XYZ file of C-alpha atoms in Angstrom:
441
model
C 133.548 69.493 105.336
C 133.210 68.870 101.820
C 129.213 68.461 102.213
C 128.976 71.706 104.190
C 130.791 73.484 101.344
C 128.530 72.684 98.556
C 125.479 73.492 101.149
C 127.057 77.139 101.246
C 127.304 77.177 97.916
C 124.011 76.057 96.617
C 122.561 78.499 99.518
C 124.911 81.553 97.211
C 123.046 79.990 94.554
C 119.736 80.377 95.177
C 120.009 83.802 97.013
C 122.101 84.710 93.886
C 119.044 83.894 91.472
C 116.562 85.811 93.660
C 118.521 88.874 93.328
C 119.012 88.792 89.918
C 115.255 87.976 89.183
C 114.716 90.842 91.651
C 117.073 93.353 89.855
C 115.470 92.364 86.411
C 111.984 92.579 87.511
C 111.535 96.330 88.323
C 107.842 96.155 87.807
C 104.861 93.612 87.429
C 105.169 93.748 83.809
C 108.959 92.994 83.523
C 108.175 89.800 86.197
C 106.055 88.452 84.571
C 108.087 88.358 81.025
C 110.799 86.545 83.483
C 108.784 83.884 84.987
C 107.606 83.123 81.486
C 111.244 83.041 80.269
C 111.609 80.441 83.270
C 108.578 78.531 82.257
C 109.313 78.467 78.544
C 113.457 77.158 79.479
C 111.730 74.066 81.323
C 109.689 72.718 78.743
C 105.968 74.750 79.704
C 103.910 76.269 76.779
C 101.922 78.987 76.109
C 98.224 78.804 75.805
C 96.517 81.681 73.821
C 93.133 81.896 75.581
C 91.082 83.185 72.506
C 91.519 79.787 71.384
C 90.773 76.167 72.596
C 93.141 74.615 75.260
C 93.667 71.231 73.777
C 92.949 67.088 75.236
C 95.274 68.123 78.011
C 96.833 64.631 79.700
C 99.218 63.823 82.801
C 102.739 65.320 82.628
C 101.609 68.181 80.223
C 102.834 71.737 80.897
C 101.168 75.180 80.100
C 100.973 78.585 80.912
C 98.866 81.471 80.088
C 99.327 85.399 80.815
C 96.917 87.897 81.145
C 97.232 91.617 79.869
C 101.279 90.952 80.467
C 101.153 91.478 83.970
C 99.788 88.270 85.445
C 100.875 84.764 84.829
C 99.259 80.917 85.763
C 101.211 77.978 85.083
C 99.633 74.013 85.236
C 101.782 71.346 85.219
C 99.006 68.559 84.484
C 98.962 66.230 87.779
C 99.012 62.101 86.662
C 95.770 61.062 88.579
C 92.583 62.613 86.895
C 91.674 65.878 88.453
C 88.240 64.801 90.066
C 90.685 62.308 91.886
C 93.592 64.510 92.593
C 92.659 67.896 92.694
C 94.905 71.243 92.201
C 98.259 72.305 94.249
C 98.336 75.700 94.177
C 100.487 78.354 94.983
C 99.286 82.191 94.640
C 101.387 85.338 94.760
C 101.564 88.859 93.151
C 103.930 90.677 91.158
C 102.931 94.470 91.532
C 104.688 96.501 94.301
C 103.864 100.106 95.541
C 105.376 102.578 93.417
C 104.801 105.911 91.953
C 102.997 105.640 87.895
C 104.230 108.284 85.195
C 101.166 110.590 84.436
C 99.885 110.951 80.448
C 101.801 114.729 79.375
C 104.004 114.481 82.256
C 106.952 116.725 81.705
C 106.960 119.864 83.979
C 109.572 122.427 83.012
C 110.654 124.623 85.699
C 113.561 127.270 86.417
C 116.471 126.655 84.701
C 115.264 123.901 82.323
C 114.759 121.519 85.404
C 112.058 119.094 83.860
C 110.071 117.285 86.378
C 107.893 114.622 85.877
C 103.863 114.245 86.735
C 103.561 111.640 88.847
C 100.322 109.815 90.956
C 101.216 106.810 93.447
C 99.969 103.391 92.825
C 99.429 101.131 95.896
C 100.938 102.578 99.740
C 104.244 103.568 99.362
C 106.472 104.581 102.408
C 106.978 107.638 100.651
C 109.502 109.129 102.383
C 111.624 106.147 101.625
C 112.220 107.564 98.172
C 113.396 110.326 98.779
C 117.477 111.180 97.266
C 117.789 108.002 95.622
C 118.709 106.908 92.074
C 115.363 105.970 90.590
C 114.853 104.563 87.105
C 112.003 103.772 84.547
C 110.428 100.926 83.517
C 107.387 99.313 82.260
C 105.415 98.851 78.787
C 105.033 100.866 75.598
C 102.331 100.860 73.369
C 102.723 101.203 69.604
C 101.443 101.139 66.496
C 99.987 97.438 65.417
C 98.309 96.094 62.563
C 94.964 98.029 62.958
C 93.728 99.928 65.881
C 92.238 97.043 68.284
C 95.670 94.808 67.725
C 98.225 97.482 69.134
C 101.822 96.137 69.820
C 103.593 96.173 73.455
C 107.374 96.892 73.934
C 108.945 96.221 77.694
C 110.888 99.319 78.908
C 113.095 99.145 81.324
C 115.963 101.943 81.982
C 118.687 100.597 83.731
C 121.063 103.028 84.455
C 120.024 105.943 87.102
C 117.828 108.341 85.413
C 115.461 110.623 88.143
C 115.557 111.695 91.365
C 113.264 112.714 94.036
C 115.271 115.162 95.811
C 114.316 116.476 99.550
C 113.937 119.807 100.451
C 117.228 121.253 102.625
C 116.501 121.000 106.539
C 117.776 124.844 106.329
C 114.113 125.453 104.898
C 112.591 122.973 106.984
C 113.547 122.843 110.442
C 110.797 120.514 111.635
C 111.474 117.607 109.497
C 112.812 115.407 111.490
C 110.057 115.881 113.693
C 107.810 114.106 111.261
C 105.988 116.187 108.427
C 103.137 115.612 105.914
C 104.067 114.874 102.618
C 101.847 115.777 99.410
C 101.812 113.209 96.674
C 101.269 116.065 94.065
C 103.711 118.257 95.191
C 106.322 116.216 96.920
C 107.255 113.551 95.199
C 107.597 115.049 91.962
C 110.933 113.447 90.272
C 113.967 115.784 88.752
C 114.208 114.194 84.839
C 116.771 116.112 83.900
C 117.782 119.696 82.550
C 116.634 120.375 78.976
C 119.833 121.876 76.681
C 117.430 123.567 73.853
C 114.317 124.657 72.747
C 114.094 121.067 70.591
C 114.204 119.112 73.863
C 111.372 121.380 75.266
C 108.599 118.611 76.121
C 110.468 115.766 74.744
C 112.859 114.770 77.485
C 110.769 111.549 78.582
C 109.844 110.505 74.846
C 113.547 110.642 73.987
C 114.216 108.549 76.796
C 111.805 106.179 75.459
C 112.715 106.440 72.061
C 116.440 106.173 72.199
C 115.794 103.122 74.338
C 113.068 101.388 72.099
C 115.062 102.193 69.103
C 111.532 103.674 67.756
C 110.252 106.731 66.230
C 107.684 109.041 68.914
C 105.393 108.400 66.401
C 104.832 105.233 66.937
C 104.295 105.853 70.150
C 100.328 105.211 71.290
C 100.377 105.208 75.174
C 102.356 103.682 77.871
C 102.026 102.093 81.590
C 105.385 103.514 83.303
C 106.257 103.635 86.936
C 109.393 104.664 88.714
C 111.739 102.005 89.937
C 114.705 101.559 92.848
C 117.962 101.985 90.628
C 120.086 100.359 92.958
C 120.518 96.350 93.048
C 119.632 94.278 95.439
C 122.221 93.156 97.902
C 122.931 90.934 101.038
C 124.129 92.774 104.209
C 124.955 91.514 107.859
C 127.993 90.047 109.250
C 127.547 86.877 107.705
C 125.416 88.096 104.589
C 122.303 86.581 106.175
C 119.787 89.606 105.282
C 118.694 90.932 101.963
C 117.873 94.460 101.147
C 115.665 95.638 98.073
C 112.807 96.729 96.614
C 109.723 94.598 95.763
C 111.123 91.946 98.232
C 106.764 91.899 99.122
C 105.721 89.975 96.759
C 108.192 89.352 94.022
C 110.149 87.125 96.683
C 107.167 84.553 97.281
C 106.662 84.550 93.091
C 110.069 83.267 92.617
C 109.750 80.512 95.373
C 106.631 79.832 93.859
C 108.192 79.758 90.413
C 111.267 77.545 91.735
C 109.312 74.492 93.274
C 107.017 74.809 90.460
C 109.783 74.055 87.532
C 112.130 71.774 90.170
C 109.391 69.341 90.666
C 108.222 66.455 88.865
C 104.823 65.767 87.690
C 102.847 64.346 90.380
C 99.557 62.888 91.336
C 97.830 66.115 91.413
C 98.117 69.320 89.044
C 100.200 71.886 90.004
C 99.315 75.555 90.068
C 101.224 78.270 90.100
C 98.962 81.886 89.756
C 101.153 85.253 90.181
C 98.364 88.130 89.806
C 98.460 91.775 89.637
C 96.754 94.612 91.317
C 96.852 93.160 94.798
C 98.088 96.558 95.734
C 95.188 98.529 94.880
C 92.667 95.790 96.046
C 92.721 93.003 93.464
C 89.279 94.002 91.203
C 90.807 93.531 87.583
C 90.821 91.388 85.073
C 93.914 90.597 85.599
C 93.802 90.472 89.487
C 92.842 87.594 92.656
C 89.341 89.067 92.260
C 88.922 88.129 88.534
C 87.592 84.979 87.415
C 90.313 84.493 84.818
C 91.849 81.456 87.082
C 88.490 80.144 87.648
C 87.800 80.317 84.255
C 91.083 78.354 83.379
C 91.035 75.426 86.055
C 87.300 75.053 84.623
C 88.508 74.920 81.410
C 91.214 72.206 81.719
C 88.983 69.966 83.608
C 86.821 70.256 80.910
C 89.486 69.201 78.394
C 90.380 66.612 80.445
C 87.241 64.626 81.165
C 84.488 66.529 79.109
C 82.685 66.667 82.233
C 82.258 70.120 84.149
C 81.749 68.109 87.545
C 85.451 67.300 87.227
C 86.299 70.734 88.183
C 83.985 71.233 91.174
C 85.288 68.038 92.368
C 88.847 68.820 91.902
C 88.200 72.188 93.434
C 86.911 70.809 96.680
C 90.177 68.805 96.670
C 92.459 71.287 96.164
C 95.044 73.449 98.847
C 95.647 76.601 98.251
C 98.792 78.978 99.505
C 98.212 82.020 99.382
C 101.889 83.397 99.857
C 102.472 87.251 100.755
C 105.247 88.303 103.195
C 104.263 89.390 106.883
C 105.312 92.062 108.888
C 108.979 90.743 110.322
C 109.875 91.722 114.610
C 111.120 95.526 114.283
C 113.994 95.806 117.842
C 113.145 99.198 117.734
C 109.356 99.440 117.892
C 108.275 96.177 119.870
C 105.410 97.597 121.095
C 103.884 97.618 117.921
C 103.533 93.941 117.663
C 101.524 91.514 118.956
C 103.143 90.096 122.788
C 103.044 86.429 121.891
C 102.925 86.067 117.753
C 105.664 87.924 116.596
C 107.538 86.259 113.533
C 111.228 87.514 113.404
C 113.526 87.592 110.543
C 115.320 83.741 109.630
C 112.480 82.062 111.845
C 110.741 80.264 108.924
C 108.103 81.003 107.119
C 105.107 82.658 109.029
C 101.655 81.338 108.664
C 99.177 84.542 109.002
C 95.629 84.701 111.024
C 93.222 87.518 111.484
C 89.772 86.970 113.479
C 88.081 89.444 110.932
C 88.682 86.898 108.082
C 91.335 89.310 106.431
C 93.567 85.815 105.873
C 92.626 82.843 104.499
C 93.829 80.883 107.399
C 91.933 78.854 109.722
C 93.421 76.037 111.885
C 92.731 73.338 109.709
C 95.085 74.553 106.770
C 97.309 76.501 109.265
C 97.879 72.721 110.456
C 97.942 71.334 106.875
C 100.799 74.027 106.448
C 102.421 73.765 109.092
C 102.454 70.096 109.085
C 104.502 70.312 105.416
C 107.085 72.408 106.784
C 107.738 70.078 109.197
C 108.073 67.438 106.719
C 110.332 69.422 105.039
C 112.875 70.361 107.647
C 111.543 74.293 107.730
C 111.029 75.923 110.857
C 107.406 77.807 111.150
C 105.800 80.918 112.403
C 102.413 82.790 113.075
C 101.647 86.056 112.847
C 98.939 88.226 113.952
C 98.220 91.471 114.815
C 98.454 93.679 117.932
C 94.870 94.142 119.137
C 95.136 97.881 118.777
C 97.051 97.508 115.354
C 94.925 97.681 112.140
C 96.239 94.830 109.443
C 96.427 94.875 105.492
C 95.030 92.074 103.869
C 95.905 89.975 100.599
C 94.811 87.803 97.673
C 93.504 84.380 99.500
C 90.031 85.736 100.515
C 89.546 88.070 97.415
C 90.469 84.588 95.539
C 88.278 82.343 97.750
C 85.603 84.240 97.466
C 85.331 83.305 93.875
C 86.619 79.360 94.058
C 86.040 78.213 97.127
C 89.508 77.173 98.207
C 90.432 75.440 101.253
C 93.809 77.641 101.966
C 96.464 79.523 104.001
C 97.868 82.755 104.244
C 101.895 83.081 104.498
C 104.904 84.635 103.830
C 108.238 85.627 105.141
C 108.846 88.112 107.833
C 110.304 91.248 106.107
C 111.230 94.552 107.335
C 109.668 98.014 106.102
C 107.470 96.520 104.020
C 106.378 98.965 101.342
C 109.534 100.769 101.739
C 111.375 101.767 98.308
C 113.665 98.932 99.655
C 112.145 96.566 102.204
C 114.771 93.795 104.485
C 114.685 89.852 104.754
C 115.894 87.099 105.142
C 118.618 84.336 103.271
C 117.655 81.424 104.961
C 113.817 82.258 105.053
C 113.719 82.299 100.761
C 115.794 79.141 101.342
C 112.811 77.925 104.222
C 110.207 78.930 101.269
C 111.654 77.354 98.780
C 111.923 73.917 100.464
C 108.465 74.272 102.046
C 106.748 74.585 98.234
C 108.787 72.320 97.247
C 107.260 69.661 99.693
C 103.888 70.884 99.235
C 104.209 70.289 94.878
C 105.487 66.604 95.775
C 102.224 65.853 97.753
């Protein structure tokens, strides 16, 4: 009895830290300044890339970021990396969403200010519809001289917009299904201005009074609209989780737990959380840069002088590429595939796609599947209905540049791309133990 109750309660534990990282993560940029705060609290240090890395030796611990929204963590293996290779784990912190538009503020009838929006990534959009909805992202202020500008993390946390629907009196048809207009639709309600002095000001006061800054200091900024609501368990026994960003920000923080509750092993560790793998992963700071590449090359360099190390360790390496799948929907079976649908609290789902949209193959779909066994964790595949055309994710766009031997997974969610998407408890807890067992290789 006694064992079973501190199994629920580590269980409460874990699901409680996922929510909270979930809640204080809004967008990529917040994440990011989280899993560093995690990195930094167990003993990993920041490398500036502008300058040299260092003689890097077994047990040592180091991160590096990349234009604040992307993050890769090492945790130096103890068997030379020619011998040992990497372990790595790949996610990505950006989420569909709906960016803030430079000059924004639309004042209409009665001092309603709206705000210019454009849509980043493929948003359910009806989804956001008559829901608190906050701000958050980065600043940009005045620096030291004009190529060294300084970056402030915004993040609004109390209900501030609203996209508001229009009344089914005007609209008869809409529950028959209608076409939505980003431009004209999905336009958020700021507020109502009081004066003439608040006249094209609203946002920067918002910004302002939060920042504690003058507007002008104010440069530019990289805002996007964000769920206000937290993120919650529902179901009769609490055994599903509702909220936004579920896809990916779920997989980073599995990621980012077996990463810093591991030890240092034979092989280095790898933990990469990109950005952009919403609007198809071709920045500097996303899977389709070589800023990884670049890194892992650089370490093996530090580490035996030799540039052969890292081609060695590379062919060596396993890579998961972990991005959640498309969970059983009861009320739309058709749409899934007869014999590979994943549902929700199965396990994690390993992910195959005959046009090479997954990194998957059976080799490293048996290399996976074979360390969830190990581990206790049930497993699942996905794929497609025939007739059903699939998204793709980072482990190709990322192979394609280091040729990685790899997998595609995730956890079956519900809605995905929603404003607030559905999974699983005991799947995160499935994850969790799965990388877990795949760092202590």
């Amino acid at each position: 009895m006694a064992f079973r109750s501190f199994i629920r309660n580590f269980a409460f534990v874990m699901t409680k830290r996922l929510l909270d990282f979930l809640d204080a993560s809004p967008v990529n940029f917040l994440a990011v300044k989280n899993i560093v705060g995690s990195l930094e609290k167990a003993g990993y240090h920041r490398v500036n890339p502008q300058e040299p890395i260092g003689k890097v030796k077994a047990g040592d611990k180091l991160f590096v970021t990349k234009n604040d929204s992307s993050v890769y963590a090492f945790h130096i293996g103890s068997e030379p990396l020619s011998e040992a290779g990497f372990r790595m784990i790949c996610a990505h912190c950006d989420s569909p969403t709906f960016r803030i538009k430079p000059h924004a503020e639309m004042l209409c009838e009665g001092g309603i200010v709206k705000l210019n929006t454009e849509v980043y990534g493929g948003p359910i959009m009806s989804t956001w519809f008559d829901r608190p909805l906050t701000i958050a992202g980065r600043v940009i202020v005045r620096g030291e001289d004009a190529l060294h500008p300084q970056t402030l993390l915004l993040h609004v946390k109390r209900p501030l917009l609203q996209i508001s629907n229009l009344a089914i009196h005007f609209n008869r048809q809409v529950n028959d299904g209608v076409k939505l207009s980003k431009q004209k639709d999905m336009l958020p309600i700021l507020g109502i201005i009081r004066d003439e002095l608040e006249r094209g000001s609203l946002l920067m006061n918002v910004i302002c009074g939060e920042l504690g800054i003058s507007p002008k200091e104010v440069l530019d900024f990289d805002l996007y609209l964000a769920d206000a609501t937290p993120a919650c368990t529902f179901g009769v026994h609490d055994e599903l989780i509702s909220s936004g960003r579920l896809d990916d920000l779920s997989m980073c923080y599995a990621g980012l737990r077996a990463l810093i509750d591991t030890p240092c092993t034979t092989a280095t560790k790898v933990l990469a959380i990109f950005d952009n793998e919403e609007t198809g992963s071709q920045t500097k700071q996303g899977a389709g840069s070589p800023f990884l590449s670049t890194m892992l090359k650089r370490i093996a360099l530090s580490q035996s002088g030799s540039e052969e190390a890292f081609y060695q360790a590379v062919e060596r390496a396993f890579m998961i590429s972990a991005d959640n799948a498309h969970a059983w929907h009861p009320n739309y079976s058709e749409k899934y595939d007869p014999t590979n649908h994943p549902v929700l609290g199965g396990g994690p789902v390993i992910k195959f796609n005959a046009a090479q949209k997954y990194a998957s193959d059976a080799v490293s779909a048996a290399v996976f599947a074979e360390i969830c066994r190990t581990a206790g964790v049930p497993c699942q595949r996905f794929v497609n209905h025939s007739d059903v055309a699939g998204g793709s994710t980072l482990g190709n766009i990322l192979a394609s540049s280091i040729p990685l031997r790899g997998v595609d997974m995730g956890n079956a969610i519900l809605a995905m791309h929603s404003c607030r998407e559905t999974g699983s408890v005991a799947d995160h807890h499935f994850t969790v133990k799965a990388f877990t067992q795949f760092y202590n290789y």
